[in-house]
Structure formats: C-alpha cells, structure tokens
Amino acid sequence: MSQPPPPLPPHDADEPIFLEDSFDGGGERIDDERGRIFPCEGCGADLVFNIKTQKLRCGHCGFQKEIGIDPDREIEEQDIHAMLAHLRELREHPEQADDDQEQEVRCEGCGATLLFVDSVTSSECPYCASPIQLENAHTSEKRVPVDAVLPFLIEEPVARQQLKAWVKSLWFAPNEFVEKGVEGKFHGVYMPYFTYDSMTSTRYSGQRGEYYYVSVGTGKNRRQERRTRWYPASGSFQNFFDDVIILASHGLPRQLIRELEPFPLHLIVPFKHAYLAGFTARTYEIELDDGFVLGKERIDAALYSEVCQRIGGDTQRVDAVETQYDAITYKHLLLPLWLLSYKYKDKLYQVAVNAATGEVNGERPYSWVKIMFASLSAAVVAIGGTVLFNQ
C-alpha cells in the first residue's frame, strides 16, 4: 500500500519561494500570468516531457499528448546586425518592450509564490513538485528569442550507465573511486547556445621552411644536423563557417562542456515550451555579440591552421593573417545536458552528459601515487633504452 505524500511545510502563500539551480544564483521575476504549466487532459495532473516517446506524458494516469509542430515553420538563420540594432533600440527606449519581467509566479498546484533566480527559466515547485516555466523568458522582446530546441534523447538510466563506463575508463583515478563510482542526482538542464555562420575572406603572408641535413664534426663526433631553408609564401582564400557553436552561459566550465560536442543539430526542432516540461532551462548570460567574439576565436584558430597548410613545407612562419567576416548570422538554441555534482573526499566535482549523444565529460580525482609510479616507470624505460642504444 502506497504511503501518502508528506505534508507540505508551513508556508505563507504570499511569501515568495526562490527557485535556483545547483550552480549559482541571481535573478529575474515573472508574474503568475506568464507562468506556464501543462495540465493533463485526462486527470488534471501535470504533464512532463517523456524522452522515450518524445511526447508530453502524465505520470499519474499515463495520458500522452503529442507536441504539435507547425510544418510551415522553419528554423531560419537570423541576421546578427539586425538583432543587435533591435536590442540597442530597446535599451535606448525601454518603454517599447512589451514586458517588464519584474513580477512573481504563483504555483497553480499549491498556491505558493515562486521567485525564479539566476537565469533559470523552467523548474518545479519545491512544495508540490508541479512543473512551472517563465513563459516569456525565452520570447521576451528584451532578449534574443530562442529559435530552436534539441529535445532530450538520452534517458537518465542510460546517462547513468554512460557515467559508470566513463569512470571505469579514467586513467590515474584512485582505485577506491573507480570501484565505488559516482553517486549523485542527475539534473536535466537545457543550456543556452548560440551558433554562428559567416563567410570569411582571408589574406596571409609568411614563410615556408624546408628541412635539409648537413654532416658536421669528425670521427666519433660526426653527425647529421638539420637545417631549414626559408621561402616567402602568401595568398588568399575564402571559407564558409556553418554552426560554430558557443555555450552562452557562465554556469559550467567551458572546456568541460566543449568536449561534449558535437550535438546532432540536424535534429533540432522549432522552439516550444512543451519540450521544457519537467526540466530546468537557463537563459543566456553571454550576450549575442560577446558570443560571436568567442566564436571568432574558434574560427580564427581554424583559419590559422589552414594558413599553415597552404604555406606548406616542413615548417611554417606566419607573419600576417587578415580576415574579413561577411554574412554573419546566428541561431539561439537550447541544448540538453544531464548534470551531476558529486563529492569525493570532501571535494566537489561536476560531470555532464550530452543528453542527445551520451558523451560524458567531467571533473575527476587523480591518484598521485599512480602518476608518480607511471613517471618513474617511464624514466626507467627511457634510461634503459639509452643504455642499450649506446652499447
């Protein structure tokens, strides 16, 4: 026989409850008219997004509801200059915006008043667990609206299996950590990303180095030395960069999350709030133009690599690279991650799982005993090889 749910803690319905994610806080407020929940048409309970069926599902009576997609609605690239001009206009004339986003959300399940903090825009009531969202947080005229979402594709049990395999694969991890594994609660989070497209035109100049060898010394000291002849090189080329992806949040270690890429962006769908039901969603903290600065760093690194290839030879000197960026467009996406925080020997670590591919990456402890032993073993092997070579 199932136990009745525990009683709600004492709470004044007029006193707001702060909702925040497991990382950091700080916040926006929305009124109850802009809150969004998903009632079941069969029993009135709350619907949440079901990963397996890709539908809204009631955990109480099993009712399922399709998430309709307008076949005529396309996910289009957006002009970055037009959006930046629009945002500047709103900053200069804030009265033109249609919402001030400075109010609270009242839970329809228990009447508690919820105050969303940080950039969290989708959560659940901490008293009755009803899912609730900030309806206009992703469509506000004061913000860059979300163009598309990549729904969760990996269920939590699969993510946990992937995590176990990841722990087993770690080199130099403490034996106790590998045997015990990671324990903690997974949180499904939609993280904000910008993707950028641009046509680039690049001019470069440098020098191509070609190796040659000469004999130096005499007798036992005679040996081959490598020298380099340098030749001037220059040229120009064009490249189109498509969907350069940038995490638009400060909440997670950037390099950790970057190693979860790529995401299957061909599976994104036009944004609908229904995909967020039952999950946490965050709005962006890195502005659109600042995101392009980060994207440009990735583009510039790729261009530099191509310049070196075009210069050719055995080695290269790059004297100058000048690039012009044209036809810059963007998309604002919400992409799914399973996030987990765990402690090992009183230190906190974070792990993330790409909830569309199952790729795992995260922070982990190291066994300095194993590292020291490996270093000593490598040194012994190197010394032994040198001795054998000189005999």
C-alpha positions as a Markdown table, in Angstrom:
| # | Residue | x | y | z |
|---|---|---|---|---|
| 1 | Met | 0.0 | 0.0 | 0.0 |
| 2 | Ser | 1.5 | 3.3 | -1.0 |
| 3 | Gln | 2.3 | 5.9 | 1.6 |
| 4 | Pro | 0.5 | 9.3 | 1.5 |
| 5 | Pro | 2.7 | 12.2 | 0.4 |
| 6 | Pro | 4.4 | 14.1 | 3.3 |
| 7 | Pro | 2.6 | 17.2 | 4.4 |
| 8 | Leu | 3.7 | 20.5 | 3.0 |
| 9 | Pro | 6.0 | 22.6 | 5.2 |
| 10 | Pro | 4.4 | 25.7 | 6.7 |
| 11 | His | 4.3 | 28.4 | 4.1 |
| 12 | Asp | 2.7 | 31.7 | 3.7 |
| 13 | Ala | 1.2 | 31.8 | 0.1 |
| 14 | Asp | 2.1 | 35.4 | -0.2 |
| 15 | Glu | 5.8 | 34.8 | 0.6 |
| 16 | Pro | 7.8 | 34.0 | -2.5 |
| 17 | Ile | 9.9 | 30.9 | -2.8 |
| 18 | Phe | 13.3 | 31.3 | -4.5 |
| 19 | Leu | 14.0 | 28.8 | -7.2 |
| 20 | Glu | 17.5 | 28.3 | -8.3 |
| 21 | Asp | 19.6 | 25.6 | -10.0 |
| 22 | Ser | 22.6 | 23.8 | -8.5 |
| 23 | Phe | 25.2 | 26.2 | -9.6 |
| 24 | Asp | 24.8 | 29.9 | -8.8 |
| 25 | Gly | 22.1 | 32.4 | -8.2 |
| 26 | Gly | 21.0 | 35.9 | -9.0 |
| 27 | Gly | 17.7 | 36.7 | -10.8 |
| 28 | Glu | 14.6 | 37.6 | -12.7 |
| 29 | Arg | 11.0 | 37.6 | -11.7 |
| 30 | Ile | 7.8 | 36.9 | -13.7 |
| 31 | Asp | 4.2 | 37.3 | -12.8 |
| 32 | Asp | 1.7 | 34.4 | -12.4 |
| 33 | Glu | 0.0 | 35.2 | -15.8 |
| 34 | Arg | 3.3 | 34.4 | -17.5 |
| 35 | Gly | 3.9 | 31.2 | -15.7 |
| 36 | Arg | 3.3 | 28.1 | -17.7 |
| 37 | Ile | 2.2 | 24.6 | -16.6 |
| 38 | Phe | 0.9 | 21.6 | -18.5 |
| 39 | Pro | -2.3 | 20.1 | -17.0 |
| 40 | Cys | -3.3 | 16.5 | -18.0 |
| 41 | Glu | -6.5 | 16.4 | -20.1 |
| 42 | Gly | -7.3 | 13.1 | -18.5 |
| 43 | Cys | -6.9 | 13.7 | -14.8 |
| 44 | Gly | -5.7 | 17.2 | -14.3 |
| 45 | Ala | -2.2 | 16.2 | -13.0 |
| 46 | Asp | 0.9 | 17.7 | -14.5 |
| 47 | Leu | 2.3 | 16.6 | -17.9 |
| 48 | Val | 6.0 | 16.4 | -18.4 |
| 49 | Phe | 8.1 | 15.7 | -21.5 |
| 50 | Asn | 8.8 | 12.0 | -21.9 |
| 51 | Ile | 12.1 | 11.3 | -23.5 |
| 52 | Lys | 11.2 | 7.8 | -24.8 |
| 53 | Thr | 8.0 | 8.8 | -26.6 |
| 54 | Gln | 9.0 | 12.4 | -27.3 |
| 55 | Lys | 5.5 | 13.4 | -26.1 |
| 56 | Leu | 4.0 | 15.0 | -23.0 |
| 57 | Arg | 3.0 | 12.3 | -20.6 |
| 58 | Cys | 1.1 | 12.2 | -17.3 |
| 59 | Gly | 2.9 | 10.3 | -14.6 |
| 60 | His | -0.4 | 9.7 | -12.8 |
| 61 | Cys | -2.8 | 8.3 | -15.4 |
| 62 | Gly | -0.4 | 7.7 | -18.3 |
| 63 | Phe | -2.2 | 10.1 | -20.7 |
| 64 | Gln | 0.1 | 11.2 | -23.5 |
| 65 | Lys | -0.2 | 14.3 | -25.7 |
| 66 | Glu | 1.6 | 15.0 | -29.0 |
| 67 | Ile | 3.7 | 18.1 | -29.2 |
| 68 | Gly | 2.4 | 19.6 | -32.5 |
| 69 | Ile | 4.9 | 21.2 | -34.8 |
| 70 | Asp | 3.8 | 23.6 | -37.5 |
| 71 | Pro | 5.0 | 22.1 | -40.8 |
| 72 | Asp | 5.3 | 25.6 | -42.3 |
| 73 | Arg | 7.5 | 26.9 | -39.5 |
| 74 | Glu | 11.2 | 26.7 | -40.4 |
| 75 | Ile | 14.3 | 27.2 | -38.3 |
| 76 | Glu | 16.0 | 30.1 | -40.1 |
| 77 | Glu | 19.3 | 31.8 | -39.7 |
| 78 | Gln | 18.9 | 35.2 | -38.1 |
| 79 | Asp | 20.8 | 38.4 | -39.1 |
| 80 | Ile | 23.1 | 39.3 | -36.2 |
| 81 | His | 23.4 | 43.0 | -37.1 |
| 82 | Ala | 19.6 | 43.4 | -37.3 |
| 83 | Met | 19.1 | 41.8 | -33.9 |
| 84 | Leu | 21.9 | 43.8 | -32.2 |
| 85 | Ala | 20.3 | 47.0 | -33.6 |
| 86 | His | 16.9 | 45.9 | -32.3 |
| 87 | Leu | 18.4 | 45.3 | -28.8 |
| 88 | Arg | 20.1 | 48.7 | -28.8 |
| 89 | Glu | 16.8 | 50.3 | -29.7 |
| 90 | Leu | 15.1 | 48.7 | -26.8 |
| 91 | Arg | 17.9 | 49.7 | -24.4 |
| 92 | Glu | 17.5 | 53.3 | -25.5 |
| 93 | His | 13.7 | 53.2 | -25.5 |
| 94 | Pro | 12.8 | 50.5 | -22.8 |
| 95 | Glu | 9.1 | 51.6 | -22.9 |
| 96 | Gln | 8.8 | 49.9 | -26.3 |
| 97 | Ala | 9.3 | 46.4 | -24.8 |
| 98 | Asp | 6.1 | 44.5 | -24.1 |
| 99 | Asp | 7.0 | 43.0 | -20.7 |
| 100 | Asp | 9.0 | 44.2 | -17.7 |
| 101 | Gln | 9.7 | 40.8 | -16.3 |
| 102 | Glu | 9.7 | 42.1 | -12.7 |
| 103 | Gln | 7.0 | 40.1 | -11.0 |
| 104 | Glu | 6.5 | 36.7 | -9.4 |
| 105 | Val | 5.0 | 33.3 | -10.4 |
| 106 | Arg | 2.2 | 31.7 | -8.4 |
| 107 | Cys | 2.1 | 27.9 | -8.4 |
| 108 | Glu | -1.4 | 26.7 | -9.5 |
| 109 | Gly | -0.8 | 23.4 | -7.7 |
| 110 | Cys | -0.5 | 24.6 | -4.1 |
| 111 | Gly | -0.7 | 28.4 | -4.3 |
| 112 | Ala | 3.0 | 29.1 | -3.3 |
| 113 | Thr | 4.6 | 32.2 | -4.9 |
| 114 | Leu | 7.8 | 31.3 | -6.7 |
| 115 | Leu | 10.6 | 33.6 | -7.4 |
| 116 | Phe | 13.0 | 32.4 | -10.2 |
| 117 | Val | 16.6 | 33.4 | -9.6 |
| 118 | Asp | 19.7 | 33.4 | -11.8 |
| 119 | Ser | 19.0 | 32.5 | -15.4 |
| 120 | Val | 16.8 | 29.5 | -14.5 |
| 121 | Thr | 13.5 | 29.7 | -16.5 |
| 122 | Ser | 12.0 | 26.3 | -16.0 |
| 123 | Ser | 11.7 | 24.3 | -12.8 |
| 124 | Glu | 9.3 | 22.7 | -10.4 |
| 125 | Cys | 7.5 | 23.9 | -7.2 |
| 126 | Pro | 9.6 | 22.8 | -4.2 |
| 127 | Tyr | 6.4 | 22.1 | -2.2 |
| 128 | Cys | 4.1 | 20.2 | -4.6 |
| 129 | Ala | 6.6 | 19.4 | -7.5 |
| 130 | Ser | 4.3 | 21.0 | -10.1 |
| 131 | Pro | 6.3 | 21.9 | -13.2 |
| 132 | Ile | 6.3 | 25.6 | -14.0 |
| 133 | Gln | 8.1 | 27.9 | -16.5 |
| 134 | Leu | 8.6 | 31.5 | -17.2 |
| 135 | Glu | 6.6 | 31.8 | -20.3 |
| 136 | Asn | 8.2 | 34.9 | -21.8 |
| 137 | Ala | 11.8 | 34.3 | -20.6 |
| 138 | His | 12.7 | 32.7 | -24.0 |
| 139 | Thr | 10.5 | 35.0 | -26.1 |
| 140 | Ser | 10.9 | 38.4 | -24.4 |
| 141 | Glu | 11.4 | 41.4 | -26.7 |
| 142 | Lys | 14.2 | 42.4 | -24.3 |
| 143 | Arg | 16.1 | 39.2 | -25.1 |
| 144 | Val | 17.2 | 37.3 | -28.1 |
| 145 | Pro | 14.4 | 34.8 | -28.6 |
| 146 | Val | 15.1 | 31.1 | -28.8 |
| 147 | Asp | 14.9 | 29.7 | -32.4 |
| 148 | Ala | 15.0 | 26.0 | -31.7 |
| 149 | Val | 15.5 | 23.3 | -29.2 |
| 150 | Leu | 17.2 | 19.9 | -29.3 |
| 151 | Pro | 14.9 | 17.6 | -27.2 |
| 152 | Phe | 16.3 | 15.2 | -24.6 |
| 153 | Leu | 17.1 | 11.9 | -26.4 |
| 154 | Ile | 19.1 | 10.1 | -23.7 |
| 155 | Glu | 17.1 | 8.9 | -20.7 |
| 156 | Glu | 18.5 | 9.2 | -17.2 |
| 157 | Pro | 19.2 | 5.4 | -16.7 |
| 158 | Val | 21.3 | 5.4 | -20.0 |
| 159 | Ala | 23.1 | 8.6 | -18.9 |
| 160 | Arg | 24.0 | 6.8 | -15.6 |
| 161 | Gln | 25.3 | 3.8 | -17.5 |
| 162 | Gln | 27.4 | 6.1 | -19.6 |
| 163 | Leu | 28.7 | 7.7 | -16.5 |
| 164 | Lys | 29.7 | 4.3 | -15.0 |
| 165 | Ala | 31.6 | 3.4 | -18.2 |
| 166 | Trp | 33.4 | 6.8 | -18.1 |
| 167 | Val | 34.5 | 6.3 | -14.5 |
| 168 | Lys | 35.9 | 2.9 | -15.4 |
| 169 | Ser | 37.8 | 4.4 | -18.3 |
| 170 | Leu | 39.7 | 7.0 | -16.3 |
| 171 | Trp | 43.5 | 6.7 | -16.2 |
| 172 | Phe | 45.2 | 7.5 | -12.9 |
| 173 | Ala | 42.0 | 7.6 | -10.9 |
| 174 | Pro | 42.1 | 6.3 | -7.3 |
| 175 | Asn | 41.2 | 2.7 | -7.0 |
| 176 | Glu | 38.6 | 3.4 | -4.4 |
| 177 | Phe | 36.9 | 6.0 | -6.7 |
| 178 | Val | 36.8 | 3.6 | -9.7 |
| 179 | Glu | 35.4 | 0.8 | -7.6 |
| 180 | Lys | 32.8 | 2.9 | -5.8 |
| 181 | Gly | 31.8 | 5.0 | -8.8 |
| 182 | Val | 29.9 | 8.3 | -8.8 |
| 183 | Glu | 26.9 | 8.8 | -6.7 |
| 184 | Gly | 24.6 | 11.8 | -7.0 |
| 185 | Lys | 21.3 | 13.0 | -8.5 |
| 186 | Phe | 21.1 | 13.9 | -12.2 |
| 187 | His | 19.5 | 17.1 | -13.2 |
| 188 | Gly | 18.1 | 17.5 | -16.8 |
| 189 | Val | 19.0 | 21.0 | -18.0 |
| 190 | Tyr | 18.6 | 22.9 | -21.2 |
| 191 | Met | 21.6 | 25.1 | -21.7 |
| 192 | Pro | 21.6 | 28.2 | -23.9 |
| 193 | Tyr | 23.8 | 28.2 | -27.0 |
| 194 | Phe | 24.4 | 30.5 | -30.0 |
| 195 | Thr | 25.5 | 29.1 | -33.3 |
| 196 | Tyr | 27.1 | 31.4 | -35.8 |
| 197 | Asp | 27.6 | 31.3 | -39.6 |
| 198 | Ser | 29.9 | 33.5 | -41.6 |
| 199 | Met | 31.6 | 33.8 | -44.9 |
| 200 | Thr | 35.3 | 34.6 | -44.4 |
| 201 | Ser | 37.8 | 36.1 | -46.8 |
| 202 | Thr | 41.4 | 35.7 | -45.6 |
| 203 | Arg | 44.8 | 37.1 | -46.8 |
| 204 | Tyr | 48.0 | 35.8 | -45.4 |
| 205 | Ser | 51.8 | 36.1 | -45.7 |
| 206 | Gly | 54.6 | 34.1 | -44.2 |
| 207 | Gln | 57.5 | 31.8 | -44.9 |
| 208 | Arg | 57.7 | 28.1 | -45.9 |
| 209 | Gly | 60.5 | 26.2 | -44.2 |
| 210 | Glu | 62.1 | 23.1 | -45.9 |
| 211 | Tyr | 64.5 | 20.9 | -44.0 |
| 212 | Tyr | 67.8 | 19.7 | -45.3 |
| 213 | Tyr | 70.7 | 17.9 | -43.5 |
| 214 | Val | 74.4 | 18.5 | -43.4 |
| 215 | Ser | 77.2 | 16.5 | -41.8 |
| 216 | Val | 79.2 | 18.2 | -39.1 |
| 217 | Gly | 82.1 | 17.1 | -36.8 |
| 218 | Thr | 84.7 | 14.4 | -37.4 |
| 219 | Gly | 85.4 | 10.9 | -36.2 |
| 220 | Lys | 83.2 | 9.7 | -33.4 |
| 221 | Asn | 81.6 | 13.2 | -33.2 |
| 222 | Arg | 80.5 | 13.2 | -36.8 |
| 223 | Arg | 76.7 | 13.6 | -37.0 |
| 224 | Gln | 73.8 | 14.9 | -39.1 |
| 225 | Glu | 72.3 | 18.3 | -38.3 |
| 226 | Arg | 69.0 | 19.6 | -39.6 |
| 227 | Arg | 68.9 | 23.0 | -41.2 |
| 228 | Thr | 66.0 | 25.0 | -42.7 |
| 229 | Arg | 65.7 | 26.9 | -46.0 |
| 230 | Trp | 63.0 | 29.6 | -45.9 |
| 231 | Tyr | 60.9 | 30.8 | -48.8 |
| 232 | Pro | 58.3 | 33.6 | -48.9 |
| 233 | Ala | 54.7 | 32.5 | -49.2 |
| 234 | Ser | 51.4 | 34.4 | -49.4 |
| 235 | Gly | 47.9 | 34.0 | -50.7 |
| 236 | Ser | 44.2 | 34.4 | -50.1 |
| 237 | Phe | 41.2 | 32.1 | -49.8 |
| 238 | Gln | 37.5 | 32.1 | -48.7 |
| 239 | Asn | 35.8 | 29.8 | -46.2 |
| 240 | Phe | 32.2 | 29.4 | -45.1 |
| 241 | Phe | 31.8 | 28.5 | -41.4 |
| 242 | Asp | 28.4 | 26.9 | -40.5 |
| 243 | Asp | 27.1 | 26.5 | -37.0 |
| 244 | Val | 30.1 | 27.5 | -34.9 |
| 245 | Ile | 28.6 | 26.6 | -31.5 |
| 246 | Ile | 29.2 | 28.7 | -28.4 |
| 247 | Leu | 27.8 | 28.0 | -24.9 |
| 248 | Ala | 26.1 | 31.2 | -23.8 |
| 249 | Ser | 26.4 | 30.6 | -20.0 |
| 250 | His | 29.0 | 31.0 | -17.3 |
| 251 | Gly | 27.5 | 28.3 | -15.1 |
| 252 | Leu | 29.7 | 25.5 | -16.2 |
| 253 | Pro | 33.4 | 25.0 | -17.1 |
| 254 | Arg | 33.6 | 26.0 | -20.7 |
| 255 | Gln | 36.2 | 23.5 | -21.8 |
| 256 | Leu | 34.5 | 20.6 | -19.9 |
| 257 | Ile | 31.3 | 21.3 | -21.8 |
| 258 | Arg | 33.0 | 21.9 | -25.1 |
| 259 | Glu | 34.4 | 18.3 | -25.1 |
| 260 | Leu | 30.8 | 17.0 | -25.1 |
| 261 | Glu | 30.4 | 18.3 | -28.7 |
| 262 | Pro | 29.2 | 17.7 | -31.3 |
| 263 | Phe | 25.5 | 17.9 | -30.8 |
| 264 | Pro | 23.2 | 16.4 | -33.6 |
| 265 | Leu | 22.0 | 19.8 | -34.7 |
| 266 | His | 20.1 | 18.3 | -37.6 |
| 267 | Leu | 17.6 | 17.1 | -35.0 |
| 268 | Ile | 16.7 | 20.5 | -33.6 |
| 269 | Val | 13.0 | 21.5 | -33.8 |
| 270 | Pro | 11.3 | 24.9 | -33.6 |
| 271 | Phe | 11.1 | 26.1 | -30.0 |
| 272 | Lys | 8.0 | 25.1 | -28.0 |
| 273 | His | 7.7 | 25.4 | -24.2 |
| 274 | Ala | 6.3 | 21.9 | -24.0 |
| 275 | Tyr | 9.8 | 20.4 | -24.6 |
| 276 | Leu | 10.9 | 22.1 | -21.3 |
| 277 | Ala | 8.2 | 20.5 | -19.2 |
| 278 | Gly | 9.8 | 18.7 | -16.3 |
| 279 | Phe | 13.3 | 20.0 | -16.9 |
| 280 | Thr | 15.3 | 23.0 | -15.9 |
| 281 | Ala | 16.1 | 25.6 | -18.6 |
| 282 | Arg | 18.5 | 28.5 | -18.5 |
| 283 | Thr | 18.5 | 31.7 | -20.4 |
| 284 | Tyr | 21.8 | 33.1 | -21.8 |
| 285 | Glu | 24.2 | 35.1 | -19.8 |
| 286 | Ile | 26.7 | 35.8 | -22.6 |
| 287 | Glu | 25.3 | 38.4 | -24.9 |
| 288 | Leu | 24.9 | 37.7 | -28.7 |
| 289 | Asp | 27.8 | 40.0 | -29.7 |
| 290 | Asp | 30.1 | 38.6 | -27.0 |
| 291 | Gly | 29.2 | 35.1 | -28.1 |
| 292 | Phe | 30.4 | 35.9 | -31.6 |
| 293 | Val | 33.8 | 37.1 | -30.1 |
| 294 | Leu | 34.2 | 33.6 | -28.7 |
| 295 | Gly | 33.0 | 32.0 | -32.0 |
| 296 | Lys | 35.5 | 34.2 | -33.8 |
| 297 | Glu | 38.3 | 32.7 | -31.7 |
| 298 | Arg | 37.3 | 29.2 | -32.9 |
| 299 | Ile | 37.1 | 30.4 | -36.5 |
| 300 | Asp | 40.5 | 32.2 | -36.3 |
| 301 | Ala | 42.1 | 29.0 | -34.9 |
| 302 | Ala | 40.7 | 27.0 | -37.9 |
| 303 | Leu | 41.9 | 29.7 | -40.3 |
| 304 | Tyr | 45.4 | 29.8 | -38.9 |
| 305 | Ser | 45.6 | 26.0 | -39.3 |
| 306 | Glu | 44.6 | 26.3 | -42.9 |
| 307 | Val | 47.1 | 29.1 | -43.5 |
| 308 | Cys | 49.9 | 26.8 | -42.3 |
| 309 | Gln | 48.6 | 24.0 | -44.6 |
| 310 | Arg | 48.6 | 26.5 | -47.5 |
| 311 | Ile | 52.1 | 27.7 | -46.8 |
| 312 | Gly | 53.2 | 24.1 | -46.8 |
| 313 | Gly | 56.7 | 22.8 | -46.4 |
| 314 | Asp | 58.1 | 21.1 | -43.4 |
| 315 | Thr | 57.5 | 24.1 | -41.0 |
| 316 | Gln | 56.0 | 27.5 | -41.3 |
| 317 | Arg | 56.3 | 31.1 | -40.1 |
| 318 | Val | 53.1 | 33.1 | -40.3 |
| 319 | Asp | 53.8 | 36.8 | -40.5 |
| 320 | Ala | 50.2 | 38.2 | -41.0 |
| 321 | Val | 46.7 | 36.9 | -41.3 |
| 322 | Glu | 43.8 | 39.3 | -42.1 |
| 323 | Thr | 40.3 | 38.1 | -42.2 |
| 324 | Gln | 37.0 | 39.8 | -43.2 |
| 325 | Tyr | 33.8 | 38.4 | -41.9 |
| 326 | Asp | 30.6 | 38.8 | -44.0 |
| 327 | Ala | 27.0 | 37.5 | -44.0 |
| 328 | Ile | 27.1 | 36.8 | -40.2 |
| 329 | Thr | 24.0 | 35.0 | -39.0 |
| 330 | Tyr | 23.1 | 33.2 | -35.8 |
| 331 | Lys | 20.6 | 30.9 | -34.1 |
| 332 | His | 19.7 | 30.8 | -30.4 |
| 333 | Leu | 19.3 | 27.2 | -29.3 |
| 334 | Leu | 18.5 | 25.2 | -26.1 |
| 335 | Leu | 20.6 | 22.0 | -26.0 |
| 336 | Pro | 20.1 | 19.2 | -23.4 |
| 337 | Leu | 22.6 | 18.1 | -20.7 |
| 338 | Trp | 22.4 | 15.8 | -17.8 |
| 339 | Leu | 24.3 | 17.4 | -15.0 |
| 340 | Leu | 25.5 | 15.8 | -11.8 |
| 341 | Ser | 27.6 | 17.1 | -8.8 |
| 342 | Tyr | 29.3 | 14.7 | -6.5 |
| 343 | Lys | 31.8 | 14.7 | -3.6 |
| 344 | Tyr | 34.9 | 12.7 | -3.3 |
| 345 | Lys | 37.0 | 13.1 | -0.1 |
| 346 | Asp | 35.1 | 16.3 | 0.7 |
| 347 | Lys | 35.8 | 17.9 | -2.7 |
| 348 | Leu | 33.0 | 18.8 | -5.1 |
| 349 | Tyr | 33.2 | 17.7 | -8.7 |
| 350 | Gln | 30.9 | 18.3 | -11.7 |
| 351 | Val | 30.0 | 15.8 | -14.5 |
| 352 | Ala | 28.0 | 16.4 | -17.6 |
| 353 | Val | 26.4 | 14.1 | -20.1 |
| 354 | Asn | 25.4 | 15.1 | -23.6 |
| 355 | Ala | 21.7 | 14.2 | -23.4 |
| 356 | Ala | 21.5 | 13.7 | -27.2 |
| 357 | Thr | 24.6 | 11.5 | -27.8 |
| 358 | Gly | 25.5 | 10.1 | -24.4 |
| 359 | Glu | 29.0 | 11.6 | -24.4 |
| 360 | Val | 30.4 | 12.1 | -20.9 |
| 361 | Asn | 33.0 | 14.5 | -19.5 |
| 362 | Gly | 33.7 | 16.0 | -16.2 |
| 363 | Glu | 35.9 | 16.8 | -13.3 |
| 364 | Arg | 37.5 | 13.8 | -11.5 |
| 365 | Pro | 40.1 | 13.0 | -8.8 |
| 366 | Tyr | 43.6 | 11.8 | -9.5 |
| 367 | Ser | 45.8 | 9.3 | -7.7 |
| 368 | Trp | 49.2 | 11.0 | -7.4 |
| 369 | Val | 50.7 | 7.6 | -6.3 |
| 370 | Lys | 49.7 | 6.2 | -9.7 |
| 371 | Ile | 51.0 | 9.2 | -11.5 |
| 372 | Met | 54.4 | 9.1 | -9.7 |
| 373 | Phe | 54.7 | 5.4 | -10.3 |
| 374 | Ala | 54.0 | 5.8 | -14.0 |
| 375 | Ser | 56.5 | 8.7 | -14.2 |
| 376 | Leu | 59.2 | 6.6 | -12.5 |
| 377 | Ser | 58.5 | 3.6 | -14.8 |
| 378 | Ala | 58.7 | 5.8 | -17.9 |
| 379 | Ala | 62.0 | 7.2 | -16.7 |
| 380 | Val | 63.4 | 3.7 | -16.1 |
| 381 | Val | 62.4 | 2.6 | -19.6 |
| 382 | Ala | 64.0 | 5.7 | -21.1 |
| 383 | Ile | 67.3 | 5.2 | -19.3 |
| 384 | Gly | 67.3 | 1.5 | -20.2 |
| 385 | Gly | 66.7 | 2.4 | -23.8 |
| 386 | Thr | 69.6 | 4.9 | -23.8 |
| 387 | Val | 71.9 | 2.3 | -22.3 |
| 388 | Leu | 71.1 | -0.3 | -24.9 |
| 389 | Phe | 71.4 | 2.2 | -27.7 |
| 390 | Asn | 74.9 | 3.2 | -26.6 |
| 391 | Gln | 76.2 | -0.3 | -26.2 |
